[in-house]
């Protein structure tokens, strides 16, 4: 994917929140000129667009770029030079490798302790995180954080990494998701040199932050590589910090020996925030956007959305975007309208959306997916859909059977077992499923 395609994908994502007019005026004429060192360089057509993009749309753009690339970037807005061509090394000739290169240390500077609200649900995790930044490698090693989605694990990992670097700028810190680690590893083993540099990169750190460790596929070379990296760092007294969606003991794809390493240090979870904390978070997020929102409206929002903080943030964005588009203050009435009509506020992804995304990913129709056909091109997507309906929608076997065209629950169970085995053995499939999953959840954050 080149920069142009990334930008196009980001625009598609923005269309959910912003009016066509806003996109055509400010975003369409802008260009993505580079994604390097954790910074996205955006070329704006003029000073007005630069101002608007920077002051009003930064957070949406950051999210959209995250959706398009899977990484977080700081934004830098420049005015387009008068000549229309881009510098020789950018534009449509950008090699695909650019897209795959994460910023060198993977850290998103915008996630800090300062902008992380502490409350009863995450107090323990935050205090351990702070202790870890005080004395990396000494007190809690490894440090393992787990929680459901959208509750702040990723934010906290970056905050730890950033803080370690603030205190000791030459500390070598790397943040990567398990998926990224896997992809980089697979790419590296193509020749000896890249394999060696991969090893050097991950084994020379002072602190290693690995996110979403549930995505390590079992019995694979990449998990083996991570196991060895872990041991080497651990023995050298380097800090390892991990985040996952459940307690290590509940992993199915991660090997026992690695699970027991994970469990060898400090494990804390993050719970869902209570009302008071949700309200505090909304206040902070509104202030960060310099938006005036009354307490009444913030409270109404905090009362209506429980659970994921990402969802709460999304709803606030949506409200502010609509208020801006209508040039009206974000009132309680507007909030009600948003909650009634707007998609992203619903707390759950619907099964229909999951099915649609799977069909899109595999280029088949929903009728085919739900038909009785047993050809391989249909059976695999059907099993992937069953898998995602189970894990995203928490649908029962019977429900999944109904959703997939009236299949028997034993058929579904058989399919789920099969896909579990395949996922464990096949990294490519795993990455495929992960990207569909990311797409579905990304759309609904
Ligand atoms: P997870 O990794 O657990 O899915 P994230 O770290 O991505 O969750 O958090 C989702 C969003 O919610 C992010 O934008 C993050 O900044 C925000 N967030 C989560 N927890 C807090 C918090 N305690 N204070 C402020 N923002 C938070
Ligand atoms: Mg996360």
Coordinates of C-alpha atoms and ligand atoms in Angstrom, one line a residue:
X1 CA 0.0 0.0 0.0
X2 CA 1.5 3.3 -1.0
X3 CA 1.0 6.7 0.7
X4 CA -1.8 7.6 -1.6
X5 CA -3.7 4.5 -0.8
X6 CA -3.2 4.9 2.9
X7 CA -4.5 8.5 2.6
X8 CA -7.5 7.3 0.6
X9 CA -8.3 4.7 3.2
X10 CA -8.0 7.2 6.0
X11 CA -10.5 9.5 4.2
X12 CA -12.9 6.6 3.9
X13 CA -12.7 6.2 7.6
X14 CA -13.2 9.9 8.2
X15 CA -16.4 9.8 6.2
X16 CA -18.1 8.2 9.1
X17 CA -17.6 11.2 11.3
X18 CA -17.2 14.2 9.0
X19 CA -19.4 15.7 6.4
X20 CA -18.5 15.3 2.7
X21 CA -18.1 19.1 2.6
X22 CA -15.5 19.1 5.3
X23 CA -13.6 16.3 3.7
X24 CA -13.7 17.8 0.2
X25 CA -12.6 21.2 1.5
X26 CA -9.8 20.3 3.9
X27 CA -8.8 16.7 3.5
X28 CA -9.2 16.0 -0.2
X29 CA -6.7 18.5 -1.4
X30 CA -4.2 17.5 1.3
X31 CA -1.7 14.8 0.8
X32 CA 0.2 12.3 2.9
X33 CA 3.8 12.9 2.2
X34 CA 5.5 10.6 4.5
X35 CA 5.2 8.1 7.4
X36 CA 8.5 8.0 9.1
X37 CA 9.8 7.9 12.6
X38 CA 6.4 7.9 14.1
X39 CA 5.3 11.1 12.3
X40 CA 2.8 11.4 9.5
X41 CA 3.7 14.4 7.3
X42 CA 0.6 16.0 5.8
X43 CA 0.9 18.5 3.1
X44 CA -2.0 21.0 3.2
X45 CA -3.1 23.1 0.2
X46 CA -3.0 26.4 2.1
X47 CA -2.7 28.0 5.5
X48 CA -6.4 27.9 6.2
X49 CA -6.6 24.1 5.6
X50 CA -3.4 23.7 7.7
X51 CA -5.0 25.6 10.6
X52 CA -8.3 23.7 10.4
X53 CA -6.7 20.3 10.1
X54 CA -4.4 21.0 13.0
X55 CA -6.8 22.6 15.4
X56 CA -10.0 20.8 14.6
X57 CA -9.4 17.5 13.1
X58 CA -6.1 16.2 14.5
X59 CA -7.7 13.6 16.7
X60 CA -9.9 12.2 14.0
X61 CA -7.1 12.2 11.6
X62 CA -4.9 10.3 14.1
X63 CA -7.6 7.7 14.5
X64 CA -8.2 7.5 10.7
X65 CA -4.4 6.9 10.1
X66 CA -4.4 4.4 12.9
X67 CA -7.3 2.6 11.2
X68 CA -5.5 2.7 7.8
X69 CA -2.0 1.6 9.0
X70 CA -2.5 0.0 12.4
X71 CA 0.0 2.4 14.0
X72 CA -0.2 5.7 15.8
X73 CA 1.5 8.7 14.3
X74 CA 2.2 12.2 15.4
X75 CA 0.9 14.6 12.9
X76 CA 2.9 17.3 11.2
X77 CA 1.1 19.7 9.0
X78 CA 3.1 21.5 6.3
X79 CA 1.9 23.8 3.5
X80 CA 2.4 22.2 0.0
X81 CA 5.2 23.8 -1.9
X82 CA 4.0 25.6 -5.0
X83 CA 5.2 23.1 -7.5
X84 CA 2.8 20.3 -7.8
X85 CA 5.2 17.3 -7.9
X86 CA 6.3 15.7 -4.7
X87 CA 9.9 15.1 -3.8
X88 CA 11.4 12.3 -5.8
X89 CA 11.3 9.8 -3.0
X90 CA 7.6 10.1 -2.2
X91 CA 4.2 9.9 -3.8
X92 CA 3.1 6.9 -5.8
X93 CA 6.5 5.3 -6.1
X94 CA 6.8 4.7 -2.5
X95 CA 7.8 1.1 -1.9
X96 CA 5.4 -1.0 0.0
X97 CA 8.1 -1.5 2.6
X98 CA 7.4 2.0 3.9
X99 CA 4.0 1.0 4.9
X100 CA 5.3 -2.0 6.8
X101 CA 8.0 -0.1 8.6
X102 CA 6.8 0.8 12.0
X103 CA 8.3 4.0 13.5
X104 CA 11.7 2.8 14.8
X105 CA 10.6 2.3 18.4
X106 CA 6.9 2.1 17.8
X107 CA 6.0 4.5 20.6
X108 CA 3.2 7.0 20.1
X109 CA 4.1 10.1 22.0
X110 CA 0.5 11.2 22.5
X111 CA -0.1 8.5 25.0
X112 CA 1.2 9.6 28.4
X113 CA 0.5 9.2 32.1
X114 CA -0.6 12.8 32.2
X115 CA -3.5 12.2 29.9
X116 CA -4.4 8.9 31.5
X117 CA -7.2 9.2 34.0
X118 CA -6.7 7.1 37.1
X119 CA -9.7 5.6 38.9
X120 CA -10.6 2.6 40.9
X121 CA -10.7 0.4 37.8
X122 CA -7.1 1.0 36.8
X123 CA -5.4 2.3 39.9
X124 CA -3.4 -0.8 40.6
X125 CA -2.2 -1.2 37.0
X126 CA -1.2 2.5 36.9
X127 CA 0.8 2.3 40.2
X128 CA 2.6 -0.8 39.0
X129 CA 3.2 0.9 35.7
X130 CA 4.7 3.9 37.5
X131 CA 6.9 1.6 39.7
X132 CA 8.2 -0.1 36.5
X133 CA 9.2 3.2 35.0
X134 CA 11.0 4.2 38.2
X135 CA 13.1 1.1 38.3
X136 CA 12.8 -0.8 35.0
X137 CA 13.8 -4.4 35.3
X138 CA 13.9 -4.4 39.0
X139 CA 10.5 -4.7 40.7
X140 CA 8.0 -6.2 38.5
X141 CA 9.4 -8.3 35.7
X142 CA 7.6 -9.1 33.5
X143 CA 4.6 -6.8 34.0
X144 CA 1.5 -8.2 32.5
X145 CA -1.7 -6.1 32.0
X146 CA -4.9 -7.6 30.8
X147 CA -8.4 -6.3 30.2
X148 CA -11.3 -6.3 27.7
X149 CA -11.0 -4.0 24.6
X150 CA -10.8 -0.2 24.8
X151 CA -9.9 0.0 28.5
X152 CA -6.5 1.6 28.2
X153 CA -3.9 -1.2 27.9
X154 CA -2.3 0.2 24.8
X155 CA -2.3 3.7 26.2
X156 CA -0.6 2.5 29.4
X157 CA 2.1 0.6 27.5
X158 CA 3.0 3.6 25.5
X159 CA 2.9 5.8 28.6
X160 CA 5.4 3.5 30.3
X161 CA 7.6 3.5 27.3
X162 CA 7.5 7.2 26.9
X163 CA 8.1 7.8 30.5
X164 CA 11.2 5.6 30.6
X165 CA 12.5 7.5 27.6
X166 CA 11.8 10.8 29.3
X167 CA 13.7 9.9 32.3
X168 CA 16.5 8.4 30.3
X169 CA 16.5 9.6 26.8
X170 CA 19.1 7.1 25.6
X171 CA 17.2 4.1 26.9
X172 CA 16.4 1.7 24.2
X173 CA 12.7 1.1 24.3
X174 CA 10.6 -0.8 21.7
X175 CA 6.8 -1.1 21.5
X176 CA 5.3 -3.7 19.1
X177 CA 2.1 -5.7 19.0
X178 CA 2.6 -9.5 18.9
X179 CA 1.2 -9.3 15.4
X180 CA 3.9 -6.8 14.4
X181 CA 6.6 -8.8 16.0
X182 CA 5.4 -11.8 14.1
X183 CA 5.2 -10.0 10.7
X184 CA 8.6 -8.5 11.2
X185 CA 10.0 -11.8 12.2
X186 CA 8.6 -13.6 9.2
X187 CA 10.0 -11.0 6.9
X188 CA 13.4 -11.1 8.6
X189 CA 14.0 -14.8 8.2
X190 CA 14.3 -14.4 4.5
X191 CA 18.0 -13.9 4.7
X192 CA 20.7 -14.1 7.3
X193 CA 21.4 -10.5 7.5
X194 CA 17.9 -9.4 8.1
X195 CA 17.4 -12.2 10.6
X196 CA 20.4 -11.0 12.5
X197 CA 19.2 -7.4 12.5
X198 CA 15.8 -8.4 13.7
X199 CA 17.4 -10.3 16.6
X200 CA 19.7 -7.3 17.4
X201 CA 16.8 -5.0 17.3
X202 CA 14.7 -6.9 19.8
X203 CA 17.4 -8.3 22.0
X204 CA 19.3 -5.0 22.6
X205 CA 16.5 -3.2 24.3
X206 CA 16.3 -1.9 27.9
X207 CA 12.5 -2.2 27.9
X208 CA 10.3 -4.3 25.5
X209 CA 6.6 -3.6 25.3
X210 CA 4.6 -6.2 23.6
X211 CA 0.9 -5.6 23.0
X212 CA -2.0 -8.0 22.3
X213 CA 0.1 -11.1 23.1
X214 CA -3.0 -13.2 22.5
X215 CA -2.1 -13.0 18.8
X216 CA 0.9 -15.1 19.0
X217 CA 0.1 -18.2 17.0
X218 CA 1.0 -21.4 18.8
X219 CA 3.8 -23.7 18.0
X220 CA 5.3 -21.3 15.5
X221 CA 8.8 -20.1 14.8
X222 CA 7.7 -16.6 15.8
X223 CA 6.5 -17.7 19.2
X224 CA 9.8 -19.6 19.7
X225 CA 11.7 -16.5 18.7
X226 CA 9.7 -14.4 21.2
X227 CA 10.4 -17.0 23.9
X228 CA 14.1 -16.8 23.3
X229 CA 14.0 -13.0 23.2
X230 CA 12.1 -13.0 26.4
X231 CA 14.6 -15.2 28.1
X232 CA 17.6 -13.3 27.0
X233 CA 16.1 -9.9 28.1
X234 CA 14.9 -11.3 31.3
X235 CA 18.2 -12.8 32.2
X236 CA 19.9 -9.6 31.4
X237 CA 17.6 -7.8 33.8
X238 CA 15.7 -5.8 31.1
X239 CA 12.2 -4.8 31.6
X240 CA 9.4 -6.7 29.8
X241 CA 5.9 -5.4 29.7
X242 CA 3.0 -7.3 28.1
X243 CA -0.6 -6.7 27.5
X244 CA -3.3 -9.1 26.5
X245 CA -7.0 -9.5 26.4
X246 CA -7.2 -12.1 29.2
X247 CA -5.2 -13.6 32.1
X248 CA -2.2 -15.6 30.8
X249 CA -3.6 -18.8 32.2
X250 CA -6.5 -18.5 29.8
X251 CA -4.5 -18.3 26.6
X252 CA -5.2 -21.1 24.2
X253 CA -2.6 -20.4 21.5
X254 CA 0.3 -19.4 23.7
X255 CA 2.5 -22.3 24.7
X256 CA 2.7 -23.3 28.4
X257 CA 6.3 -22.4 28.8
X258 CA 5.7 -18.9 27.6
X259 CA 2.5 -18.6 29.7
X260 CA 4.5 -19.5 32.8
X261 CA 7.1 -16.8 31.9
X262 CA 4.3 -14.3 31.6
X263 CA 2.9 -15.2 34.9
X264 CA 6.3 -15.1 36.6
X265 CA 6.2 -11.3 37.4
X266 CA 3.3 -9.0 38.2
X267 CA -0.1 -9.4 36.7
X268 CA -2.8 -6.8 37.0
X269 CA -6.1 -6.2 35.2
X270 CA -8.0 -3.1 34.2
X271 CA -11.7 -3.1 34.9
X272 CA -14.5 -1.1 33.2
X273 CA -14.6 2.5 34.5
X274 CA -17.3 3.6 36.9
X275 CA -19.6 6.5 36.1
X276 CA -17.4 9.0 37.9
X277 CA -14.4 8.0 36.0
X278 CA -16.2 8.0 32.7
X279 CA -17.3 11.5 33.4
X280 CA -13.7 12.6 34.2
X281 CA -12.4 11.0 31.1
X282 CA -15.0 12.8 29.0
X283 CA -14.1 16.1 30.6
X284 CA -10.5 15.6 29.8
X285 CA -11.2 14.6 26.2
X286 CA -13.5 17.5 25.6
X287 CA -10.9 19.9 27.1
X288 CA -8.2 18.4 25.0
X289 CA -10.2 19.2 21.9
X290 CA -10.9 22.7 23.3
X291 CA -14.6 21.9 23.0
X292 CA -17.2 23.5 25.3
X293 CA -19.5 20.8 26.4
X294 CA -21.8 21.3 29.4
X295 CA -21.6 19.0 32.4
X296 CA -25.2 18.0 31.8
X297 CA -24.3 16.6 28.3
X298 CA -21.2 14.9 29.5
X299 CA -23.1 13.3 32.3
X300 CA -25.8 12.1 30.0
X301 CA -23.2 10.6 27.7
X302 CA -21.3 8.9 30.6
X303 CA -24.6 7.5 31.8
X304 CA -25.5 6.0 28.5
X305 CA -22.3 4.3 27.5
X306 CA -20.7 1.9 29.9
X307 CA -17.7 -0.3 29.2
X308 CA -15.2 0.6 26.6
X309 CA -13.4 4.0 26.9
X310 CA -12.7 3.9 23.2
X311 CA -16.5 3.8 22.6
X312 CA -17.0 6.7 25.0
X313 CA -14.4 8.7 23.1
X314 CA -15.9 7.8 19.8
X315 CA -19.3 9.0 20.9
X316 CA -17.9 12.3 22.1
X317 CA -16.1 12.7 18.8
X318 CA -19.2 12.0 16.9
X319 CA -21.2 14.5 19.0
X320 CA -18.6 17.2 18.5
X321 CA -18.3 16.6 14.8
X322 CA -22.1 16.9 14.3
X323 CA -22.2 20.0 16.5
X324 CA -19.5 21.5 14.4
X325 CA -21.1 20.6 11.1
X326 CA -24.4 22.0 12.3
X327 CA -22.7 25.0 13.8
X328 CA -24.6 24.3 17.0
X329 CA -23.5 23.8 20.5
X330 CA -23.4 20.1 21.6
X331 CA -26.6 20.1 23.5
X332 CA -28.4 17.3 25.2
X333 CA -30.9 17.2 22.3
X334 CA -28.1 16.8 19.9
X335 CA -26.6 14.0 22.0
X336 CA -30.0 12.2 22.0
X337 CA -30.1 12.5 18.2
X338 CA -26.6 11.2 18.0
X339 CA -27.4 8.3 20.2
X340 CA -30.6 7.5 18.3
X341 CA -29.4 7.9 14.7
X342 CA -25.6 7.5 14.8
X343 CA -24.0 4.1 14.2
X344 CA -20.9 4.2 16.2
X345 CA -22.6 4.9 19.5
X346 CA -24.1 1.5 19.7
X347 CA -22.2 -0.4 22.2
X348 CA -21.8 -3.6 20.2
X349 CA -20.8 -4.6 16.7
X350 CA -23.8 -6.3 15.1
X351 CA -23.5 -9.8 13.7
X352 CA -24.5 -8.4 10.3
X353 CA -21.5 -6.2 10.3
X354 CA -19.2 -9.1 11.1
X355 CA -20.7 -11.1 8.2
X356 CA -20.4 -8.2 5.9
X357 CA -16.8 -7.6 6.7
X358 CA -15.9 -11.3 6.2
X359 CA -17.7 -11.4 2.9
X360 CA -15.8 -8.3 1.8
X361 CA -12.5 -9.7 2.9
X362 CA -13.1 -12.9 1.0
X363 CA -14.9 -11.4 -1.9
X364 CA -18.0 -13.5 -1.7
X365 CA -21.6 -12.6 -1.1
X366 CA -23.6 -13.1 2.0
X367 CA -25.9 -15.5 0.2
X368 CA -22.9 -17.6 -0.7
X369 CA -21.6 -17.5 2.8
X370 CA -24.9 -18.6 4.2
X371 CA -25.6 -21.2 1.5
X372 CA -25.3 -24.9 1.9
X373 CA -22.3 -25.0 -0.5
X374 CA -19.3 -26.8 0.7
X375 CA -16.6 -25.7 -1.7
X376 CA -13.4 -24.6 -0.1
X377 CA -13.7 -20.9 -1.2
X378 CA -16.9 -20.7 0.8
X379 CA -16.3 -23.0 3.7
X380 CA -13.2 -21.2 5.0
X381 CA -14.9 -17.7 5.1
X382 CA -17.9 -19.4 6.7
X383 CA -15.7 -20.8 9.5
X384 CA -13.9 -17.5 9.9
X385 CA -17.3 -15.8 10.2
X386 CA -18.4 -18.3 12.9
X387 CA -15.1 -17.7 14.7
X388 CA -15.6 -14.0 14.7
X389 CA -19.2 -14.2 15.6
X390 CA -18.2 -16.3 18.6
X391 CA -15.4 -14.0 19.8
X392 CA -16.7 -10.6 18.9
X393 CA -20.5 -11.0 19.3
X394 CA -20.2 -13.8 21.9
X395 CA -22.9 -15.6 19.9
X396 CA -23.9 -19.1 21.0
X397 CA -23.5 -22.1 18.7
X398 CA -27.2 -22.0 17.9
X399 CA -27.2 -18.3 17.2
X400 CA -24.2 -18.7 14.9
X401 CA -25.9 -21.5 13.1
X402 CA -29.0 -19.4 12.5
X403 CA -26.9 -16.4 11.3
X404 CA -25.1 -18.5 8.9
X405 CA -28.1 -19.8 7.1
X406 CA -29.7 -22.3 9.5
X407 CA -26.8 -24.6 10.2
X408 CA -26.9 -27.2 12.9
X409 CA -25.0 -26.3 16.1
X410 CA -22.8 -29.4 15.8
X411 CA -21.8 -28.3 12.3
X412 CA -20.8 -24.9 13.8
X413 CA -18.9 -26.6 16.6
X414 CA -17.0 -28.8 14.2
X415 CA -16.2 -25.7 12.1
X416 CA -15.0 -23.7 15.1
X417 CA -12.7 -26.5 16.2
X418 CA -11.3 -26.8 12.8
X419 CA -10.6 -23.1 12.4
X420 CA -9.0 -23.1 15.9
X421 CA -6.6 -25.8 14.8
X422 CA -5.9 -24.1 11.5
X423 CA -5.3 -20.7 13.2
X424 CA -2.8 -22.4 15.5
X425 CA -0.9 -23.9 12.6
X426 CA -1.2 -21.3 9.9
X427 CA 0.2 -17.8 10.4
X428 CA -1.0 -16.4 7.2
X429 CA -4.6 -17.4 8.0
X430 CA -4.1 -15.9 11.4
X431 CA -3.0 -12.6 10.0
X432 CA -5.9 -12.6 7.6
X433 CA -8.4 -13.2 10.4
X434 CA -6.7 -10.7 12.6
X435 CA -6.9 -8.1 9.9
X436 CA -10.6 -8.7 9.4
X437 CA -11.1 -8.5 13.1
X438 CA -9.1 -5.3 13.3
X439 CA -11.2 -3.9 10.5
X440 CA -14.5 -4.7 12.3
X441 CA -13.4 -3.4 15.6
X442 CA -11.6 -0.4 14.1
X443 CA -14.8 0.6 12.4
X444 CA -16.6 0.5 15.7
X445 CA -14.3 2.1 18.1
Ligands
LIG1 P1 -7.0 -1.2 24.8 O1 -5.6 -1.3 24.4 O2 -7.2 -1.8 26.2 O3 -8.0 -1.8 23.9 P2 -6.6 1.6 24.5 O4 -5.4 1.8 25.3 O5 -6.4 1.6 23.0 O6 -7.4 0.3 25.0 O7 -7.7 2.7 24.9 C1 -8.7 3.1 24.0 C2 -8.9 4.6 24.0 O8 -9.3 5.0 25.3 C3 -7.6 5.3 23.8 O9 -7.9 6.4 23.0 C4 -7.1 5.8 25.1 O10 -6.4 6.9 25.1 C5 -8.4 6.0 25.9 N1 -8.3 5.6 27.3 C6 -8.3 4.4 27.9 N2 -8.2 4.5 29.2 C7 -8.1 5.8 29.5 C8 -7.9 6.6 30.7 N3 -7.8 6.0 31.9 N4 -7.8 7.9 30.6 C9 -7.9 8.5 29.4 N5 -8.1 7.9 28.2 C10 -8.1 6.6 28.3
LIG2 MG1 -4.8 -2.2 22.7

